[in-house]
Amino acid sequence: MVKINFLVTALAALIPLVTGSIWYNPKVMGNAWIKTTGLAEEKLREANMAVVFGMTLVFSFMLSLIMNVVVIHQFGFQSMLMEEVDLFTPGSEANTFFTTTMEKYGHTFHTFRHGAFHGIIMAIFFVTPVIGILALFERKGAKYILIHMGYWLLTLALMGGVICRFS
């Protein structure tokens, strides 16, 4: 049976905090981000940072959980067979098929590069449209979208790579 490695998932959940502290640093994209949001630095300092970082960690863990299913293809194979009543009954036809297939292909595509590729795909085709739609309704420009898109490309590539390689 394919299982989530919760230690790797928890460690990958730290990646958005690390990349965010670098990406949104004033020496990198921080000043540009502040300008595009229209927020004053004083307003940003008023935030309860314990809540901000705590919730970021919770949301990051949620992303890490779903990234497991995205980057590890064996979850998809297992889910295709889940309605087989005797899937986990040793010796059954379904169990023999599943076990044989997993023995042969259970560790294919478990590389950092493969996981990073899927992270990039998620950033481009899932996260960017969400950011884009929000930006349109919030009347933010292309620069705002590109700043966040760059962050999520880097972050999800690293998360996908770590999860795929070390799970």
PDB file of C-alpha atoms in Angstrom:
ATOM      1  CA  MET A   1       0.000   0.000   0.000  1.00  0.00           C
ATOM      2  CA  VAL A   2       1.234   3.487  -0.826  1.00  0.00           C
ATOM      3  CA  LYS A   3       1.489   5.675   2.268  1.00  0.00           C
ATOM      4  CA  ILE A   4       2.303   9.302   2.957  1.00  0.00           C
ATOM      5  CA  ASN A   5       5.644   9.910   4.653  1.00  0.00           C
ATOM      6  CA  PHE A   6       4.506  12.417   7.267  1.00  0.00           C
ATOM      7  CA  LEU A   7       8.036  13.404   8.305  1.00  0.00           C
ATOM      8  CA  VAL A   8       8.950  14.397   4.744  1.00  0.00           C
ATOM      9  CA  THR A   9       5.541  16.053   4.344  1.00  0.00           C
ATOM     10  CA  ALA A  10       6.099  18.111   7.525  1.00  0.00           C
ATOM     11  CA  LEU A  11       9.595  19.107   6.431  1.00  0.00           C
ATOM     12  CA  ALA A  12       8.300  20.124   2.991  1.00  0.00           C
ATOM     13  CA  ALA A  13       5.709  22.294   4.765  1.00  0.00           C
ATOM     14  CA  LEU A  14       8.589  24.451   6.006  1.00  0.00           C
ATOM     15  CA  ILE A  15       9.660  25.288   2.442  1.00  0.00           C
ATOM     16  CA  PRO A  16       7.078  28.085   1.881  1.00  0.00           C
ATOM     17  CA  LEU A  17       8.305  29.826   5.043  1.00  0.00           C
ATOM     18  CA  VAL A  18      11.934  29.606   3.961  1.00  0.00           C
ATOM     19  CA  THR A  19      11.368  30.624   0.342  1.00  0.00           C
ATOM     20  CA  GLY A  20       8.962  33.356   1.456  1.00  0.00           C
ATOM     21  CA  SER A  21      11.500  34.847   3.849  1.00  0.00           C
ATOM     22  CA  ILE A  22      13.940  35.080   0.945  1.00  0.00           C
ATOM     23  CA  TRP A  23      11.567  35.970  -1.923  1.00  0.00           C
ATOM     24  CA  TYR A  24       9.653  38.680  -0.049  1.00  0.00           C
ATOM     25  CA  ASN A  25      12.792  40.141   1.561  1.00  0.00           C
ATOM     26  CA  PRO A  26      13.176  43.842   0.647  1.00  0.00           C
ATOM     27  CA  LYS A  27      16.465  43.040  -1.102  1.00  0.00           C
ATOM     28  CA  VAL A  28      14.744  40.544  -3.414  1.00  0.00           C
ATOM     29  CA  MET A  29      11.032  41.131  -4.242  1.00  0.00           C
ATOM     30  CA  GLY A  30       9.775  42.612  -0.976  1.00  0.00           C
ATOM     31  CA  ASN A  31       9.791  46.284  -1.949  1.00  0.00           C
ATOM     32  CA  ALA A  32       8.160  45.556  -5.308  1.00  0.00           C
ATOM     33  CA  TRP A  33       5.544  43.408  -3.572  1.00  0.00           C
ATOM     34  CA  ILE A  34       4.732  46.160  -1.042  1.00  0.00           C
ATOM     35  CA  LYS A  35       4.289  48.670  -3.890  1.00  0.00           C
ATOM     36  CA  THR A  36       1.997  46.367  -5.882  1.00  0.00           C
ATOM     37  CA  THR A  37      -0.202  45.585  -2.865  1.00  0.00           C
ATOM     38  CA  GLY A  38      -0.678  49.221  -1.990  1.00  0.00           C
ATOM     39  CA  LEU A  39      -0.026  48.451   1.683  1.00  0.00           C
ATOM     40  CA  ALA A  40       2.069  50.745   3.826  1.00  0.00           C
ATOM     41  CA  GLU A  41       4.945  49.209   5.768  1.00  0.00           C
ATOM     42  CA  GLU A  42       3.337  50.459   8.994  1.00  0.00           C
ATOM     43  CA  LYS A  43       0.192  48.474   8.208  1.00  0.00           C
ATOM     44  CA  LEU A  44       2.269  45.362   7.544  1.00  0.00           C
ATOM     45  CA  ARG A  45       4.003  45.714  10.914  1.00  0.00           C
ATOM     46  CA  GLU A  46       0.630  45.718  12.728  1.00  0.00           C
ATOM     47  CA  ALA A  47      -0.012  42.063  11.871  1.00  0.00           C
ATOM     48  CA  ASN A  48       0.070  39.389  14.551  1.00  0.00           C
ATOM     49  CA  MET A  49       3.050  37.512  13.140  1.00  0.00           C
ATOM     50  CA  ALA A  50       2.485  34.472  15.360  1.00  0.00           C
ATOM     51  CA  VAL A  51      -0.900  34.010  13.693  1.00  0.00           C
ATOM     52  CA  VAL A  52       0.514  34.751  10.229  1.00  0.00           C
ATOM     53  CA  PHE A  53       3.350  32.231  10.552  1.00  0.00           C
ATOM     54  CA  GLY A  54       1.195  29.675  12.374  1.00  0.00           C
ATOM     55  CA  MET A  55      -1.519  29.725   9.723  1.00  0.00           C
ATOM     56  CA  THR A  56       1.108  29.734   6.980  1.00  0.00           C
ATOM     57  CA  LEU A  57       2.486  26.532   8.465  1.00  0.00           C
ATOM     58  CA  VAL A  58      -0.999  24.971   8.602  1.00  0.00           C
ATOM     59  CA  PHE A  59      -1.730  25.924   4.978  1.00  0.00           C
ATOM     60  CA  SER A  60       1.738  24.778   3.921  1.00  0.00           C
ATOM     61  CA  PHE A  61       1.137  21.384   5.505  1.00  0.00           C
ATOM     62  CA  MET A  62      -2.133  21.137   3.571  1.00  0.00           C
ATOM     63  CA  LEU A  63      -0.212  21.872   0.363  1.00  0.00           C
ATOM     64  CA  SER A  64       2.392  19.257   1.283  1.00  0.00           C
ATOM     65  CA  LEU A  65      -0.306  16.645   1.778  1.00  0.00           C
ATOM     66  CA  ILE A  66      -1.839  17.192  -1.640  1.00  0.00           C
ATOM     67  CA  MET A  67       1.595  17.422  -3.291  1.00  0.00           C
ATOM     68  CA  ASN A  68       2.159  13.798  -2.236  1.00  0.00           C
ATOM     69  CA  VAL A  69      -0.728  12.704  -4.437  1.00  0.00           C
ATOM     70  CA  VAL A  70       0.384  14.967  -7.285  1.00  0.00           C
ATOM     71  CA  VAL A  71       4.050  13.929  -7.440  1.00  0.00           C
ATOM     72  CA  ILE A  72       3.856  10.241  -6.456  1.00  0.00           C
ATOM     73  CA  HIS A  73       2.053   8.443  -9.277  1.00  0.00           C
ATOM     74  CA  GLN A  74       1.648   5.252  -7.283  1.00  0.00           C
ATOM     75  CA  PHE A  75      -1.157   6.979  -5.328  1.00  0.00           C
ATOM     76  CA  GLY A  76      -3.103   7.246  -8.594  1.00  0.00           C
ATOM     77  CA  PHE A  77      -2.570   3.580  -9.401  1.00  0.00           C
ATOM     78  CA  GLN A  78      -3.696   2.561  -5.935  1.00  0.00           C
ATOM     79  CA  SER A  79      -6.764   4.791  -6.100  1.00  0.00           C
ATOM     80  CA  MET A  80      -7.815   3.187  -9.406  1.00  0.00           C
ATOM     81  CA  LEU A  81      -8.069  -0.147  -7.623  1.00  0.00           C
ATOM     82  CA  MET A  82      -9.635   0.989  -4.337  1.00  0.00           C
ATOM     83  CA  GLU A  83     -13.095  -0.308  -5.230  1.00  0.00           C
ATOM     84  CA  GLU A  84     -11.728  -3.828  -5.591  1.00  0.00           C
ATOM     85  CA  VAL A  85     -13.190  -5.444  -2.468  1.00  0.00           C
ATOM     86  CA  ASP A  86     -10.332  -7.885  -2.052  1.00  0.00           C
ATOM     87  CA  LEU A  87      -7.490  -5.521  -2.960  1.00  0.00           C
ATOM     88  CA  PHE A  88      -5.758  -6.040   0.370  1.00  0.00           C
ATOM     89  CA  THR A  89      -6.686  -9.712   0.767  1.00  0.00           C
ATOM     90  CA  PRO A  90      -3.431 -11.678   0.333  1.00  0.00           C
ATOM     91  CA  GLY A  91      -3.572 -14.085  -2.605  1.00  0.00           C
ATOM     92  CA  SER A  92      -6.620 -12.517  -4.270  1.00  0.00           C
ATOM     93  CA  GLU A  93      -6.409 -11.648  -7.967  1.00  0.00           C
ATOM     94  CA  ALA A  94      -6.594  -7.905  -7.254  1.00  0.00           C
ATOM     95  CA  ASN A  95      -3.974  -8.129  -4.510  1.00  0.00           C
ATOM     96  CA  THR A  96      -1.621 -10.171  -6.689  1.00  0.00           C
ATOM     97  CA  PHE A  97      -1.994  -7.680  -9.556  1.00  0.00           C
ATOM     98  CA  PHE A  98      -1.439  -4.713  -7.217  1.00  0.00           C
ATOM     99  CA  THR A  99       1.509  -6.294  -5.403  1.00  0.00           C
ATOM    100  CA  THR A 100       3.221  -7.451  -8.607  1.00  0.00           C
ATOM    101  CA  THR A 101       2.792  -4.065 -10.259  1.00  0.00           C
ATOM    102  CA  MET A 102       4.020  -2.177  -7.188  1.00  0.00           C
ATOM    103  CA  GLU A 103       7.058  -4.454  -6.879  1.00  0.00           C
ATOM    104  CA  LYS A 104       7.953  -3.692 -10.487  1.00  0.00           C
ATOM    105  CA  TYR A 105       6.983   0.008 -10.701  1.00  0.00           C
ATOM    106  CA  GLY A 106       6.544   1.133  -7.105  1.00  0.00           C
ATOM    107  CA  HIS A 107       9.651   3.293  -7.060  1.00  0.00           C
ATOM    108  CA  THR A 108       9.654   4.733 -10.564  1.00  0.00           C
ATOM    109  CA  PHE A 109       9.725   8.491 -11.001  1.00  0.00           C
ATOM    110  CA  HIS A 110      10.820   9.125  -7.405  1.00  0.00           C
ATOM    111  CA  THR A 111      13.363  11.822  -8.249  1.00  0.00           C
ATOM    112  CA  PHE A 112      13.752  15.423  -7.184  1.00  0.00           C
ATOM    113  CA  ARG A 113      13.573  16.498 -10.817  1.00  0.00           C
ATOM    114  CA  HIS A 114      10.295  14.682 -11.421  1.00  0.00           C
ATOM    115  CA  GLY A 115       8.696  16.158  -8.295  1.00  0.00           C
ATOM    116  CA  ALA A 116       9.955  19.645  -9.167  1.00  0.00           C
ATOM    117  CA  PHE A 117       8.441  19.271 -12.639  1.00  0.00           C
ATOM    118  CA  HIS A 118       5.028  18.506 -11.143  1.00  0.00           C
ATOM    119  CA  GLY A 119       5.425  21.383  -8.682  1.00  0.00           C
ATOM    120  CA  ILE A 120       6.053  23.752 -11.584  1.00  0.00           C
ATOM    121  CA  ILE A 121       3.024  22.384 -13.453  1.00  0.00           C
ATOM    122  CA  MET A 122       0.881  22.959 -10.330  1.00  0.00           C
ATOM    123  CA  ALA A 123       2.206  26.508 -10.008  1.00  0.00           C
ATOM    124  CA  ILE A 124       1.524  27.365 -13.649  1.00  0.00           C
ATOM    125  CA  PHE A 125      -1.832  25.656 -14.166  1.00  0.00           C
ATOM    126  CA  PHE A 126      -3.393  25.829 -10.714  1.00  0.00           C
ATOM    127  CA  VAL A 127      -1.895  28.541  -8.532  1.00  0.00           C
ATOM    128  CA  THR A 128      -1.289  31.170 -11.220  1.00  0.00           C
ATOM    129  CA  PRO A 129      -4.912  31.189 -12.423  1.00  0.00           C
ATOM    130  CA  VAL A 130      -6.097  31.527  -8.804  1.00  0.00           C
ATOM    131  CA  ILE A 131      -3.724  34.443  -8.212  1.00  0.00           C
ATOM    132  CA  GLY A 132      -4.685  35.934 -11.573  1.00  0.00           C
ATOM    133  CA  ILE A 133      -8.415  35.816 -10.872  1.00  0.00           C
ATOM    134  CA  LEU A 134      -7.955  37.355  -7.425  1.00  0.00           C
ATOM    135  CA  ALA A 135      -5.663  40.025  -8.871  1.00  0.00           C
ATOM    136  CA  LEU A 136      -8.213  40.945 -11.528  1.00  0.00           C
ATOM    137  CA  PHE A 137     -10.965  41.459  -8.978  1.00  0.00           C
ATOM    138  CA  GLU A 138      -8.621  43.266  -6.581  1.00  0.00           C
ATOM    139  CA  ARG A 139      -7.469  45.517  -9.455  1.00  0.00           C
ATOM    140  CA  LYS A 140      -3.837  44.433  -9.150  1.00  0.00           C
ATOM    141  CA  GLY A 141      -1.562  44.517 -12.161  1.00  0.00           C
ATOM    142  CA  ALA A 142       0.616  42.020 -13.982  1.00  0.00           C
ATOM    143  CA  LYS A 143       3.588  42.818 -11.738  1.00  0.00           C
ATOM    144  CA  TYR A 144       1.615  41.627  -8.708  1.00  0.00           C
ATOM    145  CA  ILE A 145       0.750  38.374 -10.492  1.00  0.00           C
ATOM    146  CA  LEU A 146       4.331  37.818 -11.661  1.00  0.00           C
ATOM    147  CA  ILE A 147       5.809  38.398  -8.194  1.00  0.00           C
ATOM    148  CA  HIS A 148       3.514  35.797  -6.647  1.00  0.00           C
ATOM    149  CA  MET A 149       3.847  33.456  -9.617  1.00  0.00           C
ATOM    150  CA  GLY A 150       7.634  33.461  -9.241  1.00  0.00           C
ATOM    151  CA  TYR A 151       7.350  32.670  -5.550  1.00  0.00           C
ATOM    152  CA  TRP A 152       4.959  29.770  -6.122  1.00  0.00           C
ATOM    153  CA  LEU A 153       6.995  28.380  -9.020  1.00  0.00           C
ATOM    154  CA  LEU A 154      10.055  28.210  -6.792  1.00  0.00           C
ATOM    155  CA  THR A 155       8.177  27.019  -3.711  1.00  0.00           C
ATOM    156  CA  LEU A 156       6.092  24.278  -5.312  1.00  0.00           C
ATOM    157  CA  ALA A 157       9.052  23.054  -7.370  1.00  0.00           C
ATOM    158  CA  LEU A 158      11.063  22.634  -4.163  1.00  0.00           C
ATOM    159  CA  MET A 159       8.154  21.062  -2.275  1.00  0.00           C
ATOM    160  CA  GLY A 160       7.407  18.641  -5.100  1.00  0.00           C
ATOM    161  CA  GLY A 161      11.067  17.760  -5.474  1.00  0.00           C
ATOM    162  CA  VAL A 162      11.596  17.084  -1.776  1.00  0.00           C
ATOM    163  CA  ILE A 163       8.407  15.047  -1.404  1.00  0.00           C
ATOM    164  CA  CYS A 164       8.994  12.983  -4.526  1.00  0.00           C
ATOM    165  CA  ARG A 165      12.668  12.290  -3.813  1.00  0.00           C
ATOM    166  CA  PHE A 166      12.504  11.531  -0.114  1.00  0.00           C
ATOM    167  CA  SER A 167       9.103   9.836   0.318  1.00  0.00           C
TER     168      SER A 167
END
